[in-house]
Every structure is written in C-alpha cells, then in structure tokens.
Short mmCIF file of C-alpha atoms and ligand atoms in Angstrom, two decimals:
data_model
loop_
_atom_site.label_atom_id
_atom_site.label_comp_id
_atom_site.label_asym_id
_atom_site.label_seq_id
_atom_site.Cartn_x
_atom_site.Cartn_y
_atom_site.Cartn_z
CA MET B 1 -46.05 -21.87 -62.08
CA ILE B 2 -48.43 -19.66 -59.74
CA ALA B 3 -50.02 -16.70 -61.87
CA ILE B 4 -50.01 -13.56 -59.65
CA THR B 5 -50.68 -10.94 -62.15
CA ASN B 6 -54.37 -10.63 -61.49
CA LEU B 7 -54.20 -12.48 -58.13
CA THR B 8 -56.39 -11.02 -55.46
CA ILE B 9 -56.66 -11.73 -51.71
CA GLU B 10 -59.80 -13.86 -52.15
CA THR B 11 -58.23 -16.00 -55.06
CA ALA B 12 -55.09 -16.40 -53.17
CA HIS B 13 -57.06 -17.48 -49.94
CA GLU B 14 -58.86 -20.06 -51.85
CA ASN B 15 -55.93 -21.47 -53.45
CA LEU B 16 -54.00 -21.47 -50.14
CA LYS B 17 -57.10 -23.24 -48.59
CA ASN B 18 -57.61 -25.81 -51.11
CA GLY B 19 -54.05 -26.59 -51.37
CA ALA B 20 -53.43 -25.39 -54.92
CA TYR B 21 -50.14 -24.12 -53.53
CA THR B 22 -48.61 -23.44 -50.03
CA CYS B 23 -47.98 -20.15 -48.24
CA ARG B 24 -44.40 -20.79 -48.75
CA GLU B 25 -44.63 -21.31 -52.62
CA LEU B 26 -46.75 -18.09 -53.06
CA LEU B 27 -44.39 -16.27 -51.00
CA ASP B 28 -41.39 -17.55 -53.17
CA VAL B 29 -42.88 -16.06 -56.19
CA TYR B 30 -42.86 -12.65 -54.86
CA LEU B 31 -39.24 -13.23 -53.40
CA GLU B 32 -38.25 -14.50 -56.93
CA ASN B 33 -39.62 -11.09 -58.30
CA ILE B 34 -37.72 -9.24 -55.67
CA LYS B 35 -34.64 -10.79 -56.46
CA ARG B 36 -35.06 -9.85 -60.20
CA ARG B 37 -36.38 -6.36 -59.89
CA ASN B 38 -35.82 -4.79 -56.54
CA LYS B 39 -32.18 -3.65 -57.36
CA GLU B 40 -33.41 -1.46 -60.24
CA LEU B 41 -36.71 -0.39 -58.55
CA ASN B 42 -35.41 0.30 -54.91
CA ALA B 43 -38.98 -0.31 -53.57
CA TYR B 44 -37.79 -2.42 -50.52
CA LEU B 45 -35.22 -1.23 -48.20
CA GLU B 46 -34.96 -4.41 -46.44
CA ILE B 47 -36.41 -8.03 -46.72
CA TYR B 48 -37.06 -9.55 -43.37
CA ASN B 49 -34.97 -12.66 -42.43
CA ASP B 50 -38.10 -14.43 -40.90
CA VAL B 51 -40.38 -14.57 -43.85
CA TYR B 52 -40.27 -18.29 -43.82
CA GLU B 53 -41.12 -18.41 -40.20
CA GLN B 54 -44.12 -16.42 -40.93
CA ALA B 55 -44.95 -18.70 -43.77
CA GLU B 56 -45.07 -21.50 -41.40
CA ILE B 57 -47.32 -19.85 -38.81
CA ALA B 58 -49.67 -19.12 -41.71
CA THR B 59 -49.55 -22.77 -42.76
CA GLU B 60 -50.29 -23.86 -39.30
CA LYS B 61 -53.19 -21.52 -39.36
CA PHE B 62 -54.64 -23.16 -42.46
CA LYS B 63 -54.00 -26.63 -40.76
CA ASN B 64 -55.74 -25.98 -37.64
CA GLY B 65 -58.71 -24.07 -39.17
CA THR B 66 -57.88 -20.59 -37.70
CA ALA B 67 -56.88 -19.04 -41.29
CA GLY B 68 -58.61 -15.82 -42.14
CA LEU B 69 -58.60 -13.87 -45.52
CA LEU B 70 -55.29 -12.40 -44.58
CA THR B 71 -53.47 -15.57 -43.64
CA GLY B 72 -50.40 -16.07 -45.82
CA ILE B 73 -51.15 -12.95 -47.85
CA PRO B 74 -47.58 -11.23 -48.67
CA PHE B 75 -47.50 -7.70 -47.62
CA ALA B 76 -45.05 -5.08 -47.84
CA ILE B 77 -45.04 -2.19 -45.26
CA LYS B 78 -43.94 1.47 -45.33
CA ASP B 79 -40.71 2.09 -43.65
CA ASN B 80 -42.53 4.33 -40.88
CA ILE B 81 -44.55 1.48 -39.39
CA LEU B 82 -43.06 -0.10 -36.28
CA LEU B 83 -42.39 -4.01 -36.36
CA LYS B 84 -40.83 -5.11 -33.09
CA GLY B 85 -37.10 -5.89 -33.33
CA LYS B 86 -37.04 -4.63 -36.81
CA ILE B 87 -35.46 -1.30 -38.29
CA ALA B 88 -37.99 1.60 -38.99
CA SER B 89 -36.04 4.44 -40.52
CA ALA B 90 -38.89 6.43 -41.94
CA GLY B 91 -36.46 6.74 -45.08
CA SER B 92 -34.11 8.97 -42.81
CA ARG B 93 -30.48 8.85 -42.14
CA ILE B 94 -31.43 9.97 -38.52
CA LEU B 95 -33.22 6.76 -37.84
CA GLU B 96 -30.98 4.60 -40.21
CA ASN B 97 -30.38 1.99 -37.55
CA TYR B 98 -33.31 2.43 -35.08
CA LYS B 99 -34.96 -0.92 -34.13
CA ALA B 100 -38.73 -0.66 -32.90
CA THR B 101 -39.20 -1.66 -29.58
CA TYR B 102 -42.87 -2.61 -30.12
CA ASP B 103 -45.26 -3.40 -32.71
CA ALA B 104 -47.68 -0.81 -34.31
CA THR B 105 -51.26 -1.67 -33.62
CA VAL B 106 -51.74 -2.40 -37.25
CA MET B 107 -48.93 -4.75 -37.23
CA LYS B 108 -50.39 -6.70 -34.37
CA CYS B 109 -53.47 -6.98 -36.29
CA LEU B 110 -51.69 -8.35 -39.37
CA LYS B 111 -49.51 -10.67 -37.34
CA LYS B 112 -52.54 -12.21 -35.61
CA ALA B 113 -54.26 -12.69 -38.94
CA GLY B 114 -51.25 -14.58 -40.04
CA ALA B 115 -50.22 -12.28 -42.74
CA ILE B 116 -46.81 -12.51 -44.14
CA VAL B 117 -44.84 -9.19 -43.79
CA ILE B 118 -42.11 -9.43 -46.38
CA GLY B 119 -40.37 -6.39 -45.82
CA ARG B 120 -40.09 -2.58 -45.35
CA THR B 121 -40.40 -0.17 -48.25
CA ASN B 122 -38.78 2.98 -49.31
CA MET B 123 -40.44 6.39 -48.76
CA ASP B 124 -39.78 10.00 -48.86
CA GLU B 125 -38.04 10.88 -45.59
CA PHE B 126 -40.50 11.15 -42.76
CA ALA B 127 -43.27 11.10 -45.57
CA MET B 128 -42.40 14.37 -46.75
CA GLY B 129 -42.74 14.31 -50.69
CA SER B 130 -44.58 13.12 -53.74
CA SER B 131 -42.18 11.18 -55.54
CA THR B 132 -39.87 9.00 -53.12
CA GLN B 133 -37.07 10.76 -54.21
CA ASN B 134 -36.59 12.53 -50.93
CA SER B 135 -35.50 9.05 -49.25
CA ALA B 136 -31.99 9.03 -47.81
CA PHE B 137 -31.67 5.75 -49.44
CA GLY B 138 -31.97 6.62 -52.86
CA ALA B 139 -35.09 7.24 -55.21
CA THR B 140 -37.50 4.27 -55.94
CA ARG B 141 -38.61 3.83 -59.54
CA ASN B 142 -42.00 3.12 -61.03
CA PRO B 143 -42.28 -0.55 -62.16
CA LEU B 144 -44.47 0.56 -65.07
CA ASP B 145 -41.47 2.65 -66.52
CA PRO B 146 -38.38 2.69 -64.39
CA SER B 147 -37.34 6.30 -65.86
CA LEU B 148 -40.40 7.63 -63.98
CA VAL B 149 -41.16 8.38 -60.44
CA PRO B 150 -43.75 5.85 -58.47
CA GLY B 151 -45.41 8.70 -56.75
CA GLY B 152 -44.81 9.27 -52.90
CA SER B 153 -44.58 9.59 -50.11
CA SER B 154 -45.33 5.71 -50.02
CA GLY B 155 -43.67 4.93 -53.28
CA GLY B 156 -41.92 1.96 -52.28
CA SER B 157 -45.21 0.11 -51.23
CA ALA B 158 -46.69 1.09 -54.53
CA ALA B 159 -43.85 -0.10 -56.48
CA ALA B 160 -43.70 -3.22 -54.43
CA VAL B 161 -47.45 -4.14 -55.52
CA ALA B 162 -47.15 -2.81 -59.09
CA GLY B 163 -43.81 -4.77 -59.47
CA GLU B 164 -45.53 -8.01 -58.25
CA MET B 165 -43.23 -7.92 -55.11
CA ALA B 166 -46.02 -8.21 -52.80
CA LEU B 167 -49.64 -8.72 -53.32
CA VAL B 168 -50.83 -5.78 -51.11
CA ALA B 169 -49.13 -3.10 -48.97
CA LEU B 170 -49.65 -0.67 -46.34
CA GLY B 171 -48.58 2.79 -46.65
CA THR B 172 -49.46 5.98 -44.83
CA GLU B 173 -51.20 9.34 -45.86
CA THR B 174 -50.81 12.74 -44.49
CA CYS B 175 -51.82 14.32 -47.76
CA GLY B 176 -52.16 12.05 -50.79
CA SER B 177 -49.23 9.72 -50.02
CA VAL B 178 -51.14 6.68 -50.97
CA ARG B 179 -53.76 7.88 -53.50
CA GLU B 180 -51.09 9.65 -55.59
CA PRO B 181 -48.59 6.70 -55.91
CA ALA B 182 -51.64 4.51 -56.42
CA ALA B 183 -52.58 6.60 -59.16
CA PHE B 184 -48.90 6.75 -60.71
CA CYS B 185 -48.54 2.96 -60.46
CA GLY B 186 -52.05 1.78 -61.55
CA LEU B 187 -53.33 0.59 -58.22
CA VAL B 188 -56.32 1.17 -55.85
CA GLY B 189 -55.19 3.23 -52.75
CA LEU B 190 -57.59 4.09 -49.86
CA LYS B 191 -57.27 6.87 -47.49
CA PRO B 192 -59.65 6.00 -44.53
CA THR B 193 -61.43 8.46 -42.27
CA TYR B 194 -59.22 9.93 -39.70
CA GLY B 195 -59.36 7.95 -36.66
CA ALA B 196 -60.40 4.72 -38.31
CA LEU B 197 -57.07 2.90 -38.15
CA SER B 198 -54.69 3.10 -35.20
CA ARG B 199 -51.87 5.51 -35.76
CA HIS B 200 -50.04 3.82 -32.59
CA GLY B 201 -46.64 2.74 -33.68
CA ILE B 202 -46.60 4.87 -36.82
CA ILE B 203 -43.81 7.41 -36.90
CA ALA B 204 -45.56 10.61 -36.76
CA MET B 205 -45.47 13.20 -39.54
CA GLY B 206 -48.55 15.44 -39.02
CA ASN B 207 -50.55 13.77 -36.08
CA SER B 208 -53.85 15.70 -37.17
CA LEU B 209 -53.50 14.27 -40.54
CA ASP B 210 -51.77 10.96 -40.65
CA GLN B 211 -53.64 7.84 -41.35
CA VAL B 212 -52.27 4.12 -42.22
CA SER B 213 -53.74 3.58 -45.70
CA PRO B 214 -53.80 0.25 -47.77
CA PHE B 215 -52.68 -0.48 -51.50
CA GLY B 216 -54.11 -3.15 -53.68
CA LYS B 217 -54.81 -4.04 -57.22
CA THR B 218 -58.66 -4.10 -56.67
CA VAL B 219 -61.16 -2.24 -54.55
CA ARG B 220 -62.07 -5.38 -52.86
CA ASP B 221 -58.56 -5.99 -51.68
CA VAL B 222 -58.13 -2.54 -49.94
CA GLU B 223 -61.84 -3.16 -48.59
CA ILE B 224 -60.69 -6.38 -47.07
CA ILE B 225 -57.40 -4.86 -45.26
CA PHE B 226 -59.49 -1.89 -44.40
CA LYS B 227 -62.05 -4.03 -42.57
CA ALA B 228 -59.23 -6.12 -40.77
CA LEU B 229 -57.51 -3.05 -39.38
CA SER B 230 -60.19 -0.40 -38.80
CA GLN B 231 -61.02 -0.74 -35.00
CA TYR B 232 -60.71 1.28 -31.92
CA ASP B 233 -57.37 1.34 -30.21
CA GLU B 234 -57.08 2.59 -26.71
CA GLU B 235 -53.26 3.20 -27.31
CA ASP B 236 -54.26 6.04 -29.94
CA SER B 237 -55.91 9.04 -28.41
CA THR B 238 -57.38 10.09 -31.68
CA SER B 239 -58.77 6.55 -32.52
CA VAL B 240 -62.67 6.93 -32.70
CA PRO B 241 -64.66 4.51 -30.43
CA GLU B 242 -66.92 2.05 -32.27
CA ASP B 243 -70.10 3.50 -31.17
CA LEU B 244 -69.19 6.89 -32.78
CA ARG B 245 -68.22 5.42 -36.10
CA LYS B 246 -71.48 6.25 -37.74
CA GLY B 247 -71.95 8.00 -41.12
CA LYS B 248 -74.58 9.81 -42.92
CA ASN B 249 -77.53 7.77 -43.88
CA SER B 250 -78.86 7.10 -47.34
CA ALA B 251 -76.43 6.00 -50.10
CA GLY B 252 -77.77 7.82 -53.03
CA LYS B 253 -75.98 8.06 -56.60
CA LYS B 254 -75.10 11.78 -56.72
CA ILE B 255 -71.38 12.60 -57.50
CA GLY B 256 -70.32 16.14 -57.18
CA VAL B 257 -67.58 17.64 -59.16
CA PRO B 258 -65.64 20.84 -58.05
CA TRP B 259 -64.94 21.92 -61.38
CA HIS B 260 -63.54 25.22 -59.99
CA LEU B 261 -60.57 23.49 -58.41
CA PHE B 262 -59.25 22.30 -62.03
CA LYS B 263 -58.21 25.74 -62.85
CA GLU B 264 -54.68 25.03 -61.29
CA GLY B 265 -53.54 23.29 -64.67
CA VAL B 266 -54.60 19.66 -65.08
CA ASP B 267 -52.89 17.70 -67.72
CA PRO B 268 -55.33 17.72 -70.61
CA SER B 269 -55.18 13.74 -71.26
CA ILE B 270 -56.14 13.42 -67.50
CA MET B 271 -59.03 15.87 -67.88
CA GLU B 272 -60.18 13.91 -70.93
CA ASN B 273 -59.82 10.45 -69.08
CA PHE B 274 -61.59 11.85 -65.92
CA LYS B 275 -64.71 13.18 -68.19
CA GLU B 276 -64.94 9.76 -69.52
CA SER B 277 -64.80 8.20 -66.37
CA LEU B 278 -67.78 10.36 -65.27
CA GLU B 279 -69.69 9.41 -68.54
CA LYS B 280 -69.28 5.80 -67.47
CA PHE B 281 -70.75 6.51 -64.01
CA LYS B 282 -73.58 8.23 -65.60
CA LYS B 283 -74.27 5.30 -67.72
CA ALA B 284 -74.20 3.25 -64.52
CA GLY B 285 -77.15 5.39 -63.08
CA TYR B 286 -75.02 8.01 -61.17
CA GLU B 287 -75.96 11.65 -61.28
CA ILE B 288 -73.25 14.03 -61.70
CA LEU B 289 -73.53 17.51 -60.38
CA GLU B 290 -71.18 20.46 -60.18
CA ILE B 291 -70.57 21.67 -56.64
CA GLU B 292 -68.83 24.74 -55.33
CA THR B 293 -66.33 24.25 -52.54
CA PRO B 294 -64.79 27.84 -52.69
CA THR B 295 -62.59 27.33 -49.59
CA SER B 296 -61.18 24.14 -50.99
CA LYS B 297 -58.85 26.21 -53.04
CA TYR B 298 -57.07 27.14 -50.01
CA SER B 299 -56.42 23.57 -49.10
CA LEU B 300 -52.78 23.42 -50.08
CA ALA B 301 -52.09 26.62 -48.56
CA ALA B 302 -53.67 25.61 -45.08
CA TYR B 303 -51.80 22.27 -45.50
CA TYR B 304 -48.55 23.57 -46.01
CA ILE B 305 -48.79 25.52 -42.78
CA ILE B 306 -50.50 22.99 -40.43
CA MET B 307 -48.26 20.13 -41.61
CA PRO B 308 -44.97 21.76 -41.20
CA ALA B 309 -45.91 23.07 -37.78
CA GLU B 310 -46.76 19.41 -36.89
CA VAL B 311 -43.62 18.17 -38.47
CA SER B 312 -41.27 20.64 -36.71
CA THR B 313 -42.86 19.64 -33.35
CA ASN B 314 -42.73 15.87 -34.12
CA LEU B 315 -39.13 15.77 -35.26
CA ALA B 316 -37.84 17.81 -32.38
CA ARG B 317 -37.48 14.65 -30.51
CA PHE B 318 -34.65 13.61 -32.92
CA ASP B 319 -31.96 15.37 -31.18
CA GLY B 320 -29.14 12.82 -31.52
CA MET B 321 -29.09 12.11 -27.79
CA ARG B 322 -31.73 9.46 -26.96
CA TYR B 323 -31.70 7.45 -30.11
CA GLY B 324 -30.77 7.73 -33.81
CA TYR B 325 -27.96 9.51 -35.69
CA HIS B 326 -25.60 11.20 -33.34
CA GLU B 327 -22.73 13.42 -33.92
CA GLU B 328 -19.94 14.22 -31.18
CA ALA B 329 -19.32 17.99 -30.44
CA ASP B 330 -18.00 20.06 -27.69
CA ASN B 331 -21.25 20.75 -26.02
CA LEU B 332 -24.88 19.67 -26.03
CA LEU B 333 -26.01 22.41 -28.51
CA GLY B 334 -23.32 21.37 -30.78
CA VAL B 335 -24.48 17.75 -30.78
CA TYR B 336 -28.04 18.78 -31.46
CA LYS B 337 -26.97 21.16 -34.33
CA LYS B 338 -24.39 18.46 -35.86
CA SER B 339 -26.69 15.40 -35.47
CA ARG B 340 -29.71 17.08 -36.92
CA ALA B 341 -28.12 18.96 -39.53
CA GLN B 342 -26.48 15.69 -40.92
CA GLY B 343 -29.31 13.28 -39.85
CA PHE B 344 -32.06 15.15 -41.57
CA GLY B 345 -32.19 15.75 -45.38
CA ARG B 346 -33.02 18.89 -47.29
CA GLU B 347 -36.71 18.58 -47.30
CA ALA B 348 -36.95 17.72 -43.77
CA ARG B 349 -34.90 20.68 -42.74
CA ARG B 350 -37.00 23.03 -44.99
CA ARG B 351 -40.10 21.81 -43.21
CA ILE B 352 -38.76 22.11 -39.78
CA LEU B 353 -37.74 25.77 -40.50
CA LEU B 354 -41.17 26.53 -41.97
CA GLY B 355 -42.92 24.89 -39.25
CA THR B 356 -40.90 26.61 -36.51
CA TYR B 357 -41.48 30.07 -38.05
CA VAL B 358 -45.27 29.65 -38.41
CA LEU B 359 -45.43 28.59 -34.70
CA SER B 360 -43.13 31.44 -33.38
CA HIS B 361 -44.25 34.08 -31.30
CA GLY B 362 -45.67 36.99 -33.53
CA TYR B 363 -46.33 34.68 -36.45
CA TYR B 364 -48.51 32.23 -34.71
CA ASP B 365 -51.68 34.06 -35.18
CA ALA B 366 -50.97 35.34 -38.68
CA TYR B 367 -50.17 31.71 -39.96
CA TYR B 368 -50.84 28.74 -37.78
CA ASN B 369 -54.10 30.14 -36.32
CA LYS B 370 -55.40 31.35 -39.45
CA ALA B 371 -54.59 28.05 -41.31
CA ILE B 372 -56.53 26.21 -38.51
CA LYS B 373 -59.45 28.45 -39.25
CA VAL B 374 -59.27 27.73 -42.74
CA ARG B 375 -59.07 23.97 -42.13
CA GLN B 376 -62.34 24.21 -39.96
CA LYS B 377 -63.94 26.16 -42.71
CA ILE B 378 -62.94 23.55 -45.39
CA ARG B 379 -64.26 20.64 -43.28
CA LYS B 380 -67.59 22.55 -42.64
CA GLU B 381 -67.95 23.13 -46.42
CA ILE B 382 -67.27 19.68 -47.28
CA MET B 383 -69.87 18.43 -44.82
CA ASN B 384 -72.28 20.85 -46.28
CA THR B 385 -71.43 19.51 -49.65
CA PHE B 386 -72.22 15.96 -48.54
CA GLU B 387 -75.91 17.31 -47.60
CA THR B 388 -76.60 17.48 -51.53
CA VAL B 389 -74.09 14.82 -52.98
CA ASP B 390 -72.95 11.47 -51.90
CA LEU B 391 -69.48 11.40 -53.24
CA ILE B 392 -66.94 13.88 -54.69
CA ALA B 393 -64.99 13.06 -57.72
CA THR B 394 -61.65 14.56 -59.06
CA PRO B 395 -58.56 13.07 -60.46
CA PRO B 396 -56.23 12.09 -57.60
CA ALA B 397 -53.31 14.01 -59.33
CA PRO B 398 -53.30 16.99 -61.83
CA PHE B 399 -50.51 15.18 -63.97
CA LEU B 400 -49.04 11.73 -64.84
CA PRO B 401 -45.99 10.09 -63.33
CA PHE B 402 -42.88 12.43 -64.14
CA LYS B 403 -39.42 11.68 -64.83
CA ILE B 404 -37.00 10.81 -62.00
CA GLY B 405 -35.07 14.13 -61.27
CA GLU B 406 -37.95 16.24 -62.26
CA LYS B 407 -39.47 18.70 -59.86
CA LEU B 408 -36.56 18.20 -57.39
CA GLU B 409 -35.44 21.73 -57.52
CA ASP B 410 -38.70 23.20 -57.35
CA PRO B 411 -40.68 22.32 -54.09
CA VAL B 412 -43.71 24.52 -54.98
CA ALA B 413 -44.24 22.53 -58.25
CA MET B 414 -43.89 19.24 -56.18
CA TYR B 415 -46.50 20.48 -53.52
CA LEU B 416 -48.97 21.00 -56.36
CA CYS B 417 -49.15 17.27 -56.73
CA ASP B 418 -51.36 17.28 -53.64
CA VAL B 419 -53.94 19.67 -54.80
CA PHE B 420 -56.72 17.26 -55.25
CA ASN B 421 -55.70 15.18 -52.19
CA ALA B 422 -55.62 17.79 -49.36
CA PRO B 423 -59.33 18.56 -48.79
CA ALA B 424 -59.86 14.81 -47.54
CA ASN B 425 -56.86 14.96 -45.13
CA LEU B 426 -57.86 18.38 -43.87
CA SER B 427 -61.51 17.25 -43.41
CA GLY B 428 -60.80 13.79 -42.21
CA THR B 429 -63.09 12.14 -44.84
CA PRO B 430 -62.42 8.85 -46.54
CA SER B 431 -61.08 9.00 -50.23
CA ILE B 432 -60.26 6.47 -52.78
CA ALA B 433 -58.08 6.37 -56.03
CA ILE B 434 -58.92 3.90 -58.49
CA PRO B 435 -57.40 3.02 -61.89
CA SER B 436 -59.44 4.40 -64.80
CA GLY B 437 -57.54 3.26 -67.74
CA LYS B 438 -54.05 3.96 -69.50
CA ASN B 439 -52.72 6.34 -72.12
CA ASN B 440 -50.99 5.11 -75.37
CA LYS B 441 -47.69 4.79 -73.54
CA GLY B 442 -49.32 2.45 -70.87
CA LEU B 443 -49.32 4.94 -68.13
CA PRO B 444 -52.16 4.77 -65.87
CA PHE B 445 -55.11 7.30 -65.27
CA SER B 446 -57.02 7.09 -61.98
CA ILE B 447 -60.18 8.67 -60.68
CA GLN B 448 -60.55 9.79 -56.95
CA LEU B 449 -63.86 9.44 -54.98
CA THR B 450 -64.27 11.11 -51.53
CA ALA B 451 -66.98 10.11 -49.32
CA PRO B 452 -68.66 11.44 -45.96
CA HIS B 453 -66.82 10.42 -42.75
CA TRP B 454 -67.31 6.68 -42.13
CA ARG B 455 -68.74 5.99 -45.44
CA GLU B 456 -65.85 3.88 -46.73
CA ASP B 457 -68.60 1.53 -47.64
CA TRP B 458 -69.78 3.94 -50.34
CA LEU B 459 -66.42 4.25 -51.82
CA PHE B 460 -66.28 0.48 -51.94
CA GLU B 461 -69.66 0.29 -53.55
CA ALA B 462 -68.87 2.88 -56.17
CA GLY B 463 -65.46 1.72 -56.77
CA LYS B 464 -66.35 -2.02 -57.47
CA LYS B 465 -69.24 -0.79 -59.79
CA PHE B 466 -66.61 1.49 -61.76
CA GLU B 467 -64.19 -1.58 -61.98
CA SER B 468 -66.94 -3.44 -63.76
CA ILE B 469 -67.74 -0.71 -66.27
CA ARG B 470 -64.43 0.94 -66.88
N1 LIG Z 501 -46.98 15.20 -50.87
C1 LIG Z 501 -47.23 15.32 -49.49
C2 LIG Z 501 -46.23 16.22 -48.58
O1 LIG Z 501 -45.07 16.25 -49.16
C3 LIG Z 501 -47.29 13.98 -48.87
C4 LIG Z 501 -47.38 13.74 -47.49
C5 LIG Z 501 -47.98 12.50 -47.05
O2 LIG Z 501 -49.18 12.07 -47.46
N2 LIG Z 501 -47.28 11.68 -46.23
O3 LIG Z 501 -46.30 16.69 -47.66
#
C-alpha cells in the first residue's frame, strides 16, 4: 500500500525514481480514492480517459533519464484551463460541451514535464464565487467535513487535493480563489505575481487580475509548481519578460499587520489563531509591526466594480452563435437573449448586469474610472508599505468554512470572504495561504503572507520556516 497522506512531490519523485512504485501504481491510489469519494464530494467533473497513457509517458521518462520533479505527479486542474481535445466548461452550462482546441501554456509545460493530469475540477461558474456553490454542475463539498463548503472558486481543485484525489492541483485566482479554498481545506495556496504565469488558454474572468495558482500540501510543493510554470510567454501580452522579473532587494524579517482591516468582523477563533501565528514568527526572529494601508479598506469596493466590468466584456463573446449553448429563436437578438439567459447562471448574470452598468455612458467616470484610480492608489500604498516591511500578514479569510447552502441568498456576505485577498490581486503582488493549526472540530486555520512583486522566494522562505515551527 502506498502511503499518500503526507506524500510530497519530492518524496513521490524519489520513490518513482528508485522504483518503490510505478507511475501507474501511484496514480491508481488516487483513482481508487476518486472512486470512493468523488460522488459525494463532487470535486472532479471529469476523469480523463487517457490517464494510463499519460502514466506510460511518465514511466518512459524515468526509463530514458528525462524525468524531472513533476514527472508522474498526479495533478487535478480547474475546469477553466484549456487542454486540447478535452472539455473546459468553466463550471457553466454555456460551455458544457465546449472542447478546447489548443493547450493552455501552463498545460503545455505540465505535459512536457510528464505530469499526469487526472481530470478537471468543479468551480464556481466562470470563477465567480467563494464556495463552489455557483457551479452549473452542483456544489463541491469539503473533504474535511462534507456538510461544509470547500471555499471557491477553485473549490474542486482544493477538494481534490484535501480528499487525496490528486497530489497537487492548479486553480486560478482573480481575487482569493485559491488562497481561500486552501484555507478552508487545510492546504497551501499561492497566488503568484501578476504576469508570472501565462494566462494563455485560461478562460478569462477579469484579465487584469487573473493568475493561474497552485495548491499543494506543503510550501515546497507549490514552490516546485510555481518554478516549473513561471516563465515568459509571448502568447500572453501581460506575461512579463524575464529581464523585468526583478523584485526588491534585501529580504529582511519584518512582517507588517494592517490591524485596521480587521474591523469588518473576523471570527474570534481566527483572530486568536492569527495572533498565535504571529507569536511563532516572533520567536523565529521576525519583527512584527503595525502598518497603515488606509486605502486597502476600499479594495473590495474597487474589486467589485473592476471585476464585473471585465467580466461583462469577457462574457460578451458567449452569444449562442459561435460556440457553446445555443437556443433557437425567431431572430438573432432572440438567440442571444435566450441562449445567454439560459446558458448563464444567476451570479454570472448579476455580474454581467453590474459590469455593463458601471461601463455604460454616464456611469463610466463615476464608477469604473474611480475604481481604477482607487486601484492605483492601493497599489502605490502597498508598494510604499514594502519600503518599511518585507511581508504583510493577515488571515486569508475572515471566517471558517461555512455550511453548504449558507450565504447563497446574500451575495454581499459572500463577497466579504475576499476582504483580505483583494489587495494582492489589485496590486499584482504575490500572496500565499499556509495552514496554521486546527480548531477543536478539526477545521483548519490559515495565515496569509503577501510579498513585494517577484518576491515569491520570500514567501517560500517564511512559509517553510513557519511550517517547521507551527
Ligand atoms: N470570490 C471572488 C469572486 O467571487 C473569487 C474570484 C476569483 O478569484 N476567481 O469574485
């Protein structure tokens, strides 16, 4: 029996290399778990039919000496990442049968590395949500307690890893969609610097915010994935060329905490755990300072204008004509109306309406332009803050995983999940969520660290340190 509970990429690699087990044997353990648990958890929407061929390719790499760290590693990928010939539905009825015609750049990298992509995972429709209940294909449940949500929007990927149905996974972040489910499922989740990983072949939600983001059980695992996928891609005009990927110098040990952001209501047990985590960092030689980022409190407000504006533009292409869900009607306008009304779910329609409104003549300056200005101010403020501290710490989410069905009728309560995530997405800085203990019901706590642009290495260093002392 292969023990996978504490398995990491490096240990799996060693074992595959020295023949303790084969790629196929390792894969089979995860497939067994999928058989046992996926029906209840709904983490995967599809298990690919070529997983054994992928395992053979990986085995071949071990035989001919071209295997790397990711060779034979079982991955789950979010349903908005294109893989040629496979369905990518973004959790939406409108793309239910859409088959990708090319590989996303990150998938090309994984294929080249010989990773095994087990299947595509459930998500909130077009990545809009914080609980994976907005999927057209049913909610995903939290493997730690199936009566709870796994977080979202990449909840399927998080549940796949936490439920031992993949060793690691890819999700995407527009605002917290990997850090929040990582926190809810007891995993590590990294949102890289904007422009580090290619967005080519990712179904767009908010282009100026989206980033492919890895999940793992350890900081080292997400570091390995980040390093394998972080590279300039000429197919993505927002990908940053290698020579411009330079961060601030001098990794010090100063952690700033924006206590003023905690006013919005943080669960007392999260607060307590967060303070304990800070104490641990202190003992490990870090200095904890209070910081003031007054504009950050407008992050959510700015995000919920900029994102729907981009969403309404991006989703305009789903018109029922070119591809995706199609409804017959008497005329073209009728086709658009019917296809879109029935193809999109409630949250998608809500955001299309909001976005169209804030971009419309007469409201553009009042809302969209203002939000853009606020975003620039937030970015500047965060960059200034990094003149005095090296990392910023908060919890990733203000509350613990909630019940399936909760907050569904109250979109604003759901939007509050993102309160600590938004500054990193708006400013493009890298940010990581790391498990920081459990409560008496076994539910995970988590700490979030944010670093200056291109200083993922500081997150990894502090994160590994924290793993060794938590
Ligand atoms: N909670 C965020 C939202 O609903 C999640 C967005 C994301 O990161 N994909 O917009």
